[in-house]
Short mmCIF file of C-alpha atoms and ligand atoms in Angstrom, two decimals:
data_model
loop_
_atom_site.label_atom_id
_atom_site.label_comp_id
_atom_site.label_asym_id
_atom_site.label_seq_id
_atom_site.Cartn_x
_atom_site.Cartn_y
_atom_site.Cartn_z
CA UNK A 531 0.00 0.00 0.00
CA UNK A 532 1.94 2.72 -1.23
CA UNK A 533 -0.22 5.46 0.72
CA UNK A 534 1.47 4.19 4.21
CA UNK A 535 5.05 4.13 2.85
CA UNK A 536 6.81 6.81 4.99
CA UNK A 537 8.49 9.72 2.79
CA UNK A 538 12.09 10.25 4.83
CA UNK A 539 14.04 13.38 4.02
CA UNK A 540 17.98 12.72 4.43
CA UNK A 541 20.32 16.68 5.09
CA UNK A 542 23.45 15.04 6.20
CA UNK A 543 26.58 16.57 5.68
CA UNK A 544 29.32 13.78 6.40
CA UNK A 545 30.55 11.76 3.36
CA UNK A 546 29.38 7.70 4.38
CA UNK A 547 26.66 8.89 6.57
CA UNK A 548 23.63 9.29 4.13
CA UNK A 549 24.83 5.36 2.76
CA UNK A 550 24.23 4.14 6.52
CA UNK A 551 21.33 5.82 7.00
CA UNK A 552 19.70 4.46 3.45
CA UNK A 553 20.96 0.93 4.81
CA UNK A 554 19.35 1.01 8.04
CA UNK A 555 15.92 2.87 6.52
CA UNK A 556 15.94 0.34 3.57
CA UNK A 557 16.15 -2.59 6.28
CA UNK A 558 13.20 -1.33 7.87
CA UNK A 559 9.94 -1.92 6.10
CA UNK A 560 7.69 0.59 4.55
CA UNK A 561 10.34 3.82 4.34
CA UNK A 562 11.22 5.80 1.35
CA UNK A 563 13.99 7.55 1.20
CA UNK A 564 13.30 10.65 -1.41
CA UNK A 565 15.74 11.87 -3.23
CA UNK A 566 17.33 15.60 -3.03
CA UNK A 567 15.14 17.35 -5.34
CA UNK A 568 11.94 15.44 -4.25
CA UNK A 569 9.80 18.57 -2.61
CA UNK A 570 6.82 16.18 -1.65
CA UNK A 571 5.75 15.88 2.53
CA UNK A 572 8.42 13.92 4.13
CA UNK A 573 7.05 11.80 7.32
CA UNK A 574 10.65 11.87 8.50
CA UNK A 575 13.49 14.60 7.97
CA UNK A 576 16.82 13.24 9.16
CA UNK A 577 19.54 16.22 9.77
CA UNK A 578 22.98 15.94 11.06
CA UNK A 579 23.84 19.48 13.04
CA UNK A 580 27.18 20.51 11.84
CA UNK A 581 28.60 24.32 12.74
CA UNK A 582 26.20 26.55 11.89
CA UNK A 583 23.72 25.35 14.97
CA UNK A 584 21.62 28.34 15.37
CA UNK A 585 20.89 28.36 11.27
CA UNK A 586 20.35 25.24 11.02
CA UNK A 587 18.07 24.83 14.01
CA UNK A 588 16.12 27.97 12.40
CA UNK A 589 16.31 25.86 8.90
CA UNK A 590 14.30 22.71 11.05
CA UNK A 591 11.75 25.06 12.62
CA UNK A 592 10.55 26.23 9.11
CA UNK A 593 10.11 22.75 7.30
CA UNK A 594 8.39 21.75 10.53
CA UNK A 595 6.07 24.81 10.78
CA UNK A 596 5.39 24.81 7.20
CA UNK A 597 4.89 20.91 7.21
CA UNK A 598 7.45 19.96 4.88
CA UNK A 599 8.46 17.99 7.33
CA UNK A 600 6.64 16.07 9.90
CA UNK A 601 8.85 14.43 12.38
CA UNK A 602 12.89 15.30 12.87
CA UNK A 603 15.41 12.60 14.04
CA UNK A 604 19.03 14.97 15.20
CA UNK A 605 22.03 13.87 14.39
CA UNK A 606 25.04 15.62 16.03
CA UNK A 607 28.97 14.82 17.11
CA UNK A 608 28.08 17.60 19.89
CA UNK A 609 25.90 16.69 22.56
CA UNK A 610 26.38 19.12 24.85
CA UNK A 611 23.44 20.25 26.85
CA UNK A 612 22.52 23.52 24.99
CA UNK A 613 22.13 21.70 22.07
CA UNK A 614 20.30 19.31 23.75
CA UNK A 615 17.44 21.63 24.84
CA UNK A 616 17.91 23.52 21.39
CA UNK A 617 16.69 19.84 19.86
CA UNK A 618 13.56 19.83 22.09
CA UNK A 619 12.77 22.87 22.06
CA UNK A 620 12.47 22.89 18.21
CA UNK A 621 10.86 19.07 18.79
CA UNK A 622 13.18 16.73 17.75
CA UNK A 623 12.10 13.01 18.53
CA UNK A 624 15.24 11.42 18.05
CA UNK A 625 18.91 12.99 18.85
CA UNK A 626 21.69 10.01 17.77
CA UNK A 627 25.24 11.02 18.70
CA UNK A 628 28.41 9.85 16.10
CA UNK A 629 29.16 7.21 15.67
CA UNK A 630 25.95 5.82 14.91
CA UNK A 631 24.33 3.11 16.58
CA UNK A 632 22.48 0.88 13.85
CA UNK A 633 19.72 -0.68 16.53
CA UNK A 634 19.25 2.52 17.91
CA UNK A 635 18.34 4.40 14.76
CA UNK A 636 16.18 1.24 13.66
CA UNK A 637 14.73 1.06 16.79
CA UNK A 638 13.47 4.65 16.70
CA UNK A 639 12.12 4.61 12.88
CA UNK A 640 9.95 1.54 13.56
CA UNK A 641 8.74 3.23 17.09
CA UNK A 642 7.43 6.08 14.50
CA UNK A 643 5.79 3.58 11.54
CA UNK A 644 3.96 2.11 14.87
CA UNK A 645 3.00 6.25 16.01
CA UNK A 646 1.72 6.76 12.72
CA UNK A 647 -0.12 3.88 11.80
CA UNK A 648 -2.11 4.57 14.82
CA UNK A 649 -2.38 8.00 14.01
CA UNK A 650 -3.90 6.85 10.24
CA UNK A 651 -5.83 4.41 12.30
CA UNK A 652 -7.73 7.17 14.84
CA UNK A 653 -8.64 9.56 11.67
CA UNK A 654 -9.35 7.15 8.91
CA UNK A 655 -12.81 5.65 9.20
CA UNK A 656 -12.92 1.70 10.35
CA UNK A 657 -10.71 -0.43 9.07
CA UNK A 658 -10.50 -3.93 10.60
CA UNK A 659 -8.06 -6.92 9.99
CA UNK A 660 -7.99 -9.50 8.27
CA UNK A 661 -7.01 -13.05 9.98
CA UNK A 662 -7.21 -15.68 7.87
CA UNK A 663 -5.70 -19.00 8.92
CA UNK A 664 -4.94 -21.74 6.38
CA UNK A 665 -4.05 -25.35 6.67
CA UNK A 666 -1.32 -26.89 5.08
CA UNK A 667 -3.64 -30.34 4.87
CA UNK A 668 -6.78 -31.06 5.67
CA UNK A 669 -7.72 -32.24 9.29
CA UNK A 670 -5.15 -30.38 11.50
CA UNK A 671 -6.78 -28.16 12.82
CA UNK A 672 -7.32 -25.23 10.97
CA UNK A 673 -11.42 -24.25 12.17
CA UNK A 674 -10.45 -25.04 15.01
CA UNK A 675 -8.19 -22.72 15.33
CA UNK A 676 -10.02 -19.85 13.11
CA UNK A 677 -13.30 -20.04 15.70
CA UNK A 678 -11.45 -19.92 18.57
CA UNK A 679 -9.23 -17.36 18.03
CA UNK A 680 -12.66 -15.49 16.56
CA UNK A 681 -14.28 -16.16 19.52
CA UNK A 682 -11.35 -15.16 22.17
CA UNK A 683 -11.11 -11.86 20.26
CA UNK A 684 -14.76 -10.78 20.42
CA UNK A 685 -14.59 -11.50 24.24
CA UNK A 686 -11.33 -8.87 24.76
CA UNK A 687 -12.53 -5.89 26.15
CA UNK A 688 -10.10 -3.92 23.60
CA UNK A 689 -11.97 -5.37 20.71
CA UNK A 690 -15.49 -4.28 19.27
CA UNK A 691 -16.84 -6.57 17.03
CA UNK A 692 -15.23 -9.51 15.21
CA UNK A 693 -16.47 -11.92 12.31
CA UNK A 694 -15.70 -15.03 10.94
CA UNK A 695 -16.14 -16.07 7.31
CA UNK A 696 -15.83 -19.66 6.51
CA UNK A 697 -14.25 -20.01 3.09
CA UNK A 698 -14.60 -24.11 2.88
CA UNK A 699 -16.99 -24.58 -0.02
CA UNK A 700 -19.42 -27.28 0.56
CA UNK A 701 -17.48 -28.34 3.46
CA UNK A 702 -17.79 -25.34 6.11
CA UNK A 703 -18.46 -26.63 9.26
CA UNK A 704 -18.03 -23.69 11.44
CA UNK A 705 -21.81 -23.42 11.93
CA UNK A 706 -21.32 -27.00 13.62
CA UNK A 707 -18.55 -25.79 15.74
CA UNK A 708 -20.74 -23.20 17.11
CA UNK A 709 -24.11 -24.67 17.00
CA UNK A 710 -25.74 -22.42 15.20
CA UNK A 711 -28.31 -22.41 12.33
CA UNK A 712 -27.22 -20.01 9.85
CA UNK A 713 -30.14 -18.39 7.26
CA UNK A 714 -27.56 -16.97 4.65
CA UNK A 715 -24.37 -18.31 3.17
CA UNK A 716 -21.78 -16.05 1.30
CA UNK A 717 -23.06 -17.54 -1.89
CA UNK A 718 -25.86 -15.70 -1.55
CA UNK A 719 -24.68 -12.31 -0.62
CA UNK A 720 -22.32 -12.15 -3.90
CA UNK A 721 -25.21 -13.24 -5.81
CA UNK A 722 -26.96 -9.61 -4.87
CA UNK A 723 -23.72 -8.04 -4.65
CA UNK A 724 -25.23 -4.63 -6.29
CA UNK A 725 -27.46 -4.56 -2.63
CA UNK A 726 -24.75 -4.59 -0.66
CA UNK A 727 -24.73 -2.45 2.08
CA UNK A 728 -24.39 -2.51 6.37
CA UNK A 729 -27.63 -2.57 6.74
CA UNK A 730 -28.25 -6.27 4.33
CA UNK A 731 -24.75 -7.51 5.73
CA UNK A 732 -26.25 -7.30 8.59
CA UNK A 733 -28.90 -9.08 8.26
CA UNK A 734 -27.26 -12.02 6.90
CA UNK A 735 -24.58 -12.72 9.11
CA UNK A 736 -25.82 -14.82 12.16
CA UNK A 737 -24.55 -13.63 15.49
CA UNK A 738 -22.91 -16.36 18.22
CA UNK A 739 -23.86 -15.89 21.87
CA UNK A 740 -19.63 -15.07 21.96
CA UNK A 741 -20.85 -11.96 20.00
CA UNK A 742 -18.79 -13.52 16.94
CA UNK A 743 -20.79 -12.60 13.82
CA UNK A 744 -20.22 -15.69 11.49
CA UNK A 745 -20.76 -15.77 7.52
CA UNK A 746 -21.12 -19.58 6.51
CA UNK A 747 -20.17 -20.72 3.62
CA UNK A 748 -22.19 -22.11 0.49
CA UNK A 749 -23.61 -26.20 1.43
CA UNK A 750 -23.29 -26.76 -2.08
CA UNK A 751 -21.22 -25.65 -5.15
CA UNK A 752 -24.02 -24.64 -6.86
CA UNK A 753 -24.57 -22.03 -4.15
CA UNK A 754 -21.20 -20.26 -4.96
CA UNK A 755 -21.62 -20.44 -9.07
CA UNK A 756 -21.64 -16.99 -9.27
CA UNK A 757 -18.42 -16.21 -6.71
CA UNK A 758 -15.68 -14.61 -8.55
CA UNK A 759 -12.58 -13.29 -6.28
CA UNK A 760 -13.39 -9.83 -7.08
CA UNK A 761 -16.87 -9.98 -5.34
CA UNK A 762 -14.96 -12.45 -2.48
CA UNK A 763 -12.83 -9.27 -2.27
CA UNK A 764 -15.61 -6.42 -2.24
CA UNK A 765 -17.53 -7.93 0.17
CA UNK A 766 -14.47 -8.57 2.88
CA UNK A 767 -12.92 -5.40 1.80
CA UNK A 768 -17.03 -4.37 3.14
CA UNK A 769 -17.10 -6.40 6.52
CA UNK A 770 -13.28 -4.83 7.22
CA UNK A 771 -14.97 -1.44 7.31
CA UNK A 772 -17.48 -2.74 9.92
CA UNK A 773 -15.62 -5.00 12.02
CA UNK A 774 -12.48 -4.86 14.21
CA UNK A 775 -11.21 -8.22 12.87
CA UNK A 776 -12.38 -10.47 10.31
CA UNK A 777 -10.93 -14.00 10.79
CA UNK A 778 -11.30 -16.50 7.86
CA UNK A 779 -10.98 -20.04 8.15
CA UNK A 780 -9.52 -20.89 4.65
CA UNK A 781 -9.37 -24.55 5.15
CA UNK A 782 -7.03 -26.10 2.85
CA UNK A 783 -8.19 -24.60 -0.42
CA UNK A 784 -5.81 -22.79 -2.54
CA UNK A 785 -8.17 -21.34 -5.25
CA UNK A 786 -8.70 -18.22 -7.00
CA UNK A 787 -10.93 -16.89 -4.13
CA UNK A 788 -8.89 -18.21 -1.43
CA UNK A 789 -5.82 -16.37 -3.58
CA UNK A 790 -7.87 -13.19 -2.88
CA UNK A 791 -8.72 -13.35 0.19
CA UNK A 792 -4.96 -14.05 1.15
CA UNK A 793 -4.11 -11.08 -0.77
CA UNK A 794 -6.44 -8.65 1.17
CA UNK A 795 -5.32 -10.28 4.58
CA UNK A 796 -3.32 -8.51 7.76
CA UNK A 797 -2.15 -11.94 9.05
CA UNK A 798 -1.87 -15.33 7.89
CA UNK A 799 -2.13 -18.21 9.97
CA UNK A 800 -0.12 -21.10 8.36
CA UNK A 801 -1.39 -24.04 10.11
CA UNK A 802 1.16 -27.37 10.31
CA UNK A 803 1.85 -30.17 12.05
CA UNK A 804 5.13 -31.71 13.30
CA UNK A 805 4.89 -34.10 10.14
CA UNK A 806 6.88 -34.60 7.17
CA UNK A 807 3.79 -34.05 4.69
CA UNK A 808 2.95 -31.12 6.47
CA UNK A 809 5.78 -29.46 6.68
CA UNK A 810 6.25 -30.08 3.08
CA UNK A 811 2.80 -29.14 1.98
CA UNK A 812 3.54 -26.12 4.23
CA UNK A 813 6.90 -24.79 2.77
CA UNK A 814 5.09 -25.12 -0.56
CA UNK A 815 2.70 -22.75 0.52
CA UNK A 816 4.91 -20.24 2.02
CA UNK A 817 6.64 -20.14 -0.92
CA UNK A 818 3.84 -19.66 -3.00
CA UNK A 819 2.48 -16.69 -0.79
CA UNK A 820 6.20 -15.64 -0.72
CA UNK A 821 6.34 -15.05 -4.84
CA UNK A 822 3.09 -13.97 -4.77
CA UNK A 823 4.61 -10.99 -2.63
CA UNK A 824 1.05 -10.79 -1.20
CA UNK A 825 2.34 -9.18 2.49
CA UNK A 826 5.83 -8.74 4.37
CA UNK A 827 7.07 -12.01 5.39
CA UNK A 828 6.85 -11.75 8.88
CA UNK A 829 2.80 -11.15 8.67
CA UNK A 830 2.59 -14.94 7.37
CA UNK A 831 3.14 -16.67 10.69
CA UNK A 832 3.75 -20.95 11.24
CA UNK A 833 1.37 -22.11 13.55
CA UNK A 834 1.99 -25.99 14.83
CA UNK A 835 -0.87 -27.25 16.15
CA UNK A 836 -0.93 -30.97 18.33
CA UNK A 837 2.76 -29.76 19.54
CA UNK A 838 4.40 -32.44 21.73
CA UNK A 839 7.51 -31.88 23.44
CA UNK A 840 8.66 -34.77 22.76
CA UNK A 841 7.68 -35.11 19.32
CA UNK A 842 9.94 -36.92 16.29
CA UNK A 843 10.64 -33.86 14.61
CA UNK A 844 12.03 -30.69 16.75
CA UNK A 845 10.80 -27.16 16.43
CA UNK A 846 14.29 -26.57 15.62
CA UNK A 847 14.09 -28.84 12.55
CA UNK A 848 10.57 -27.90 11.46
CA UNK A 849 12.44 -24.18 11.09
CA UNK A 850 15.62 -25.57 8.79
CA UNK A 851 13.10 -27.48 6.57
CA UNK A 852 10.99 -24.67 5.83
CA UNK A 853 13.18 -21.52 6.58
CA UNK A 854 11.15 -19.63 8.57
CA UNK A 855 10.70 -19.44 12.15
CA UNK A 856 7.70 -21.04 14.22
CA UNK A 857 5.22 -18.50 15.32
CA UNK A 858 2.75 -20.18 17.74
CA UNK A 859 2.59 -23.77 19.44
CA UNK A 860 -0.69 -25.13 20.22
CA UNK A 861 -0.66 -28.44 22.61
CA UNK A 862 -1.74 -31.35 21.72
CA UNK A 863 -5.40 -32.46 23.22
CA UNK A 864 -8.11 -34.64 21.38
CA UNK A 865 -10.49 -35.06 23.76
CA UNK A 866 -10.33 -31.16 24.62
CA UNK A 867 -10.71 -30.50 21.07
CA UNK A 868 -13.23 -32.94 20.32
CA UNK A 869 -15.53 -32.23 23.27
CA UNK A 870 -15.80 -28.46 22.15
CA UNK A 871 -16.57 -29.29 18.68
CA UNK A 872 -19.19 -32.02 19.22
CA UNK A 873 -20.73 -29.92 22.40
CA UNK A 874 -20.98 -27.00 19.07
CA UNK A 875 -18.82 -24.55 21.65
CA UNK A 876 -16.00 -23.01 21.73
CA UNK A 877 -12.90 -23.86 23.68
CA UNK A 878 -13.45 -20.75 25.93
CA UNK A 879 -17.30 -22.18 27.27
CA UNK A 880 -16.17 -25.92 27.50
CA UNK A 881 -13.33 -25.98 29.28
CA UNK A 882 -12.25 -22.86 30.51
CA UNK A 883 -9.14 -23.84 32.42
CA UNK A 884 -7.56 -26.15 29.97
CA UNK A 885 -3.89 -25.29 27.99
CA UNK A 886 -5.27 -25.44 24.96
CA UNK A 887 -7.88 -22.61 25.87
CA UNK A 888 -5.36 -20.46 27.27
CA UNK A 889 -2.88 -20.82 24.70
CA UNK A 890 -5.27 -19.85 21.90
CA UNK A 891 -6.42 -17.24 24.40
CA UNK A 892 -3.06 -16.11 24.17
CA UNK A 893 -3.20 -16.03 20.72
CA UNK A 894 -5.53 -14.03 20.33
CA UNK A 895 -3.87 -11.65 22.28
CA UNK A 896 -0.89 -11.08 19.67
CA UNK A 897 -3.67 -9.31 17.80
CA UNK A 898 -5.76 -7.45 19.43
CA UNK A 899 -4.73 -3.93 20.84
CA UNK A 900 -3.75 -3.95 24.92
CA UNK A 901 -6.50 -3.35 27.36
CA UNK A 902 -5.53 -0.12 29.73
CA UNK A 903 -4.83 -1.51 33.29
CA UNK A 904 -6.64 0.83 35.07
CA UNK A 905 -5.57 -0.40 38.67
CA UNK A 906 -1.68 -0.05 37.52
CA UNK A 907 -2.69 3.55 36.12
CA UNK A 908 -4.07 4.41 39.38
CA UNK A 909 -1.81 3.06 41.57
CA UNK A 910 1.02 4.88 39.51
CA UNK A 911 -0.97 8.11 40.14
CA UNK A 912 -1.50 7.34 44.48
CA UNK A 913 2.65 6.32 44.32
CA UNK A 914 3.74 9.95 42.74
CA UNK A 915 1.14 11.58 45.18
CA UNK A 916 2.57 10.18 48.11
CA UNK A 917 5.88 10.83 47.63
N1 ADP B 492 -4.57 -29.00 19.40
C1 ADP B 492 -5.19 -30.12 19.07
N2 ADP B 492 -4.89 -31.29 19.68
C2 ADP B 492 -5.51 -32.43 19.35
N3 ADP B 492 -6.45 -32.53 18.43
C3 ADP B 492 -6.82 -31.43 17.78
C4 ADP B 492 -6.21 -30.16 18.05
N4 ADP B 492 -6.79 -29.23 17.25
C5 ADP B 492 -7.71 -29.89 16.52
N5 ADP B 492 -7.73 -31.19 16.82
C6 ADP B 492 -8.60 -32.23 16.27
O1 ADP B 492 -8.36 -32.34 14.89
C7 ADP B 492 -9.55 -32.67 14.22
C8 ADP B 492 -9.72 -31.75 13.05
O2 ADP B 492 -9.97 -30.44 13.53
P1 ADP B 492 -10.54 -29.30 12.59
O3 ADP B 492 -10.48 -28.06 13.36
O4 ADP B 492 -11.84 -29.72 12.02
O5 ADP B 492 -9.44 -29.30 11.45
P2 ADP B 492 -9.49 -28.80 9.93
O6 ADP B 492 -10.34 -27.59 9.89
O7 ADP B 492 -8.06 -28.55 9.61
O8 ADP B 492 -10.05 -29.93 9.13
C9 ADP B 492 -10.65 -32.61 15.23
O9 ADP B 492 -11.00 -33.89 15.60
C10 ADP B 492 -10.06 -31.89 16.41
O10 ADP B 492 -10.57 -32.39 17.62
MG1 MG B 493 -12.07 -27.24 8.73
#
């Protein structure tokens, strides 16, 4: 999405410094670095102070005042205190001292992506993400997985609303899962695609006593004739605006929807075993999501589910055969599992207590935003009163 890249503006004076900064910027994703002559906003200006302090400190203050620039990150051999309180005075976030410190700098330029994005987040209107866990083989897991995380979502207090779209065609069995009797399947929402709007989503999506709202997929494939990715797309592009998160249990499918949908998505949730198939099945599918250069790398996360400790294959070998590392463990427990799924509830309502609940409980917190600790706020307050 080129609209988020962030436009960084580069005054430097010392010969080798501009090449380290371009290194470090370029390993950071999402950063631009514009050339000399490019007179467009810059998110970022980078300056290095050199002699002329009081000029150049005048020089900052205008491109900040006349938003030129947004943000300033000092660079400076002299860190004496005056030109310390010169730097925040004029606002400077950052103030690196020579030589510089690689981590430091990186550190600081991914602490601002994170300020902005929220910052895009609070004034754009809604826009939700997309979770949409994918199995590398059938049967390990993968609703599971994509209703309970759903489910543990929509009961954070952080999160809103959440709503879970099952993409198996013919075989979706999320409405078993979660024992509920769905009136509308996808199928039949891209069939009046031209009505869509909040008010008819609405109305079609069947809502879980969890507060999940769940879109079933089509019982049949004559049900989905009419799909094409592009209306796939429009109408979760649609449900982004109106939920927080949109998880989507994929299943196993690789098709020209599921393509889409995996296109459009936040995070995926590669789901694997410990077993030679699936770990082969798996790497295929990285790769293929890797050349389809869908989303950064480190958004497409390995989940093994039915991890044993003690298990043929190690974590550490898992990583070496597909060349990426693990993301999540989920334990191994069948009759856990299995109990939730023929009760029709989630992990959360069956059995509250277990591992397995609390580790995809856990999960689910990796994505949604923190919940404010109000009794730590307070008590921070009471301790600076007191003193
Ligand atoms: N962590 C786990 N440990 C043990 N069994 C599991 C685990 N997760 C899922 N299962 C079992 O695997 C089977 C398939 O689960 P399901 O979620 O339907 O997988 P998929 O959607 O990949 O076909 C179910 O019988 C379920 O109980
Ligand atoms: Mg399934």
């Amino acid at each position: 999405m080129s609209n988020n890249i962030i436009q960084i503006k580069i005054e430097v004076k010392k010969p080798g410094l501009k090449r380290k900064l371009d290194e470090i910027i370029h390993s950071v994703e999402g950063m631009h670095v514009q050339m000399s002559h490019d007179t467009r906003r810059a998110g970022l200006l980078i300056f290095e102070l050199g002699d002329d302090i009081d000029n150049e400190f005048q020089h900052i203050r205008s491109l900040l005042n006349s938003d030129a620039a947004a943000e300033v990150f000092l660079i400076s051999e002299n860190s004496d205190p005056a030109v310390l309180m010169q730097a925040i005075k004029t606002g400077a976030k950052e103030f690196f001292t020579l030589p510089l410190k690689e981590e430091e700098v990186k550190q600081a330029l991914k602490e601002l992506k994170k300020k902005i994005k929220r910052a895009n987040r609070r004034n754009s209107p809604k826009i939700g993400q997309i979770i949409t866990v994918v199995g590398s083989k059938g049967g390990i897991g993968t609703t599971t997985v994509a209703v309970n995380l759903a489910v543990n979502l929509a009961q954070k207090k952080s999160v809103q609303s959440v709503a879970l779209i099952d993409m198996n065609m013919m075989f979706g069995e999320i409405p078993l899962f979660l024992e509920i009797k769905p009136g509308y399947h996808w199928g039949e929402i891209v069939k009046n695609i031209s009505r869509l709007d909040s008010t008819f989503l609405m109305n079609t999506l069947t809502k879980h006593s969890s507060g999940v709202h769940i879109l079933p997929s089509p019982g049949s494939l004559n049900g989905s004739a009419s799909a094409v990715p592009e209306m796939m797309g429009h109408l979760t592009g649609f449900m982004q605006k109106l939920f927080d998160f949109v998880v989507i249990d994929a299943g196993q499918s690789t098709n020209e929807i599921s393509l889409k949908i995996l296109e459009m998505s936040d995070n995926i949730l590669l789901m694997s075993l410990l077993s030679l198939p699936c770990l082969s099945n798996a790497n295929k599918l990285l790769q293929s999501i890797s050349d389809l250069g869908f989303l950064p790398e480190e958004r497409i996360r390995i989940v093994i589910n039915r991890y044993l400790t003690k298990s043929e294959i190690s974590l550490h070998d898992a990583e070496e055969s597909i060349h990426k590392k693990i993301f999540w463990t989920i334990p191994n427990d069948y009759n856990t599992t299995m109990s939730a799924i023929n009760n029709g509830k989630p992990l959360s309502e069956i059995a509250s207590k277990a591992q397995i609940t609390r580790n995809l409980n856990d999960l689910a917190d990796t994505f949604a935003p923190k919940e404010k600790n109000q009794t730590t706020r307070w008590w921070e307050i009471l301790k600076t009163k007191r003193r």
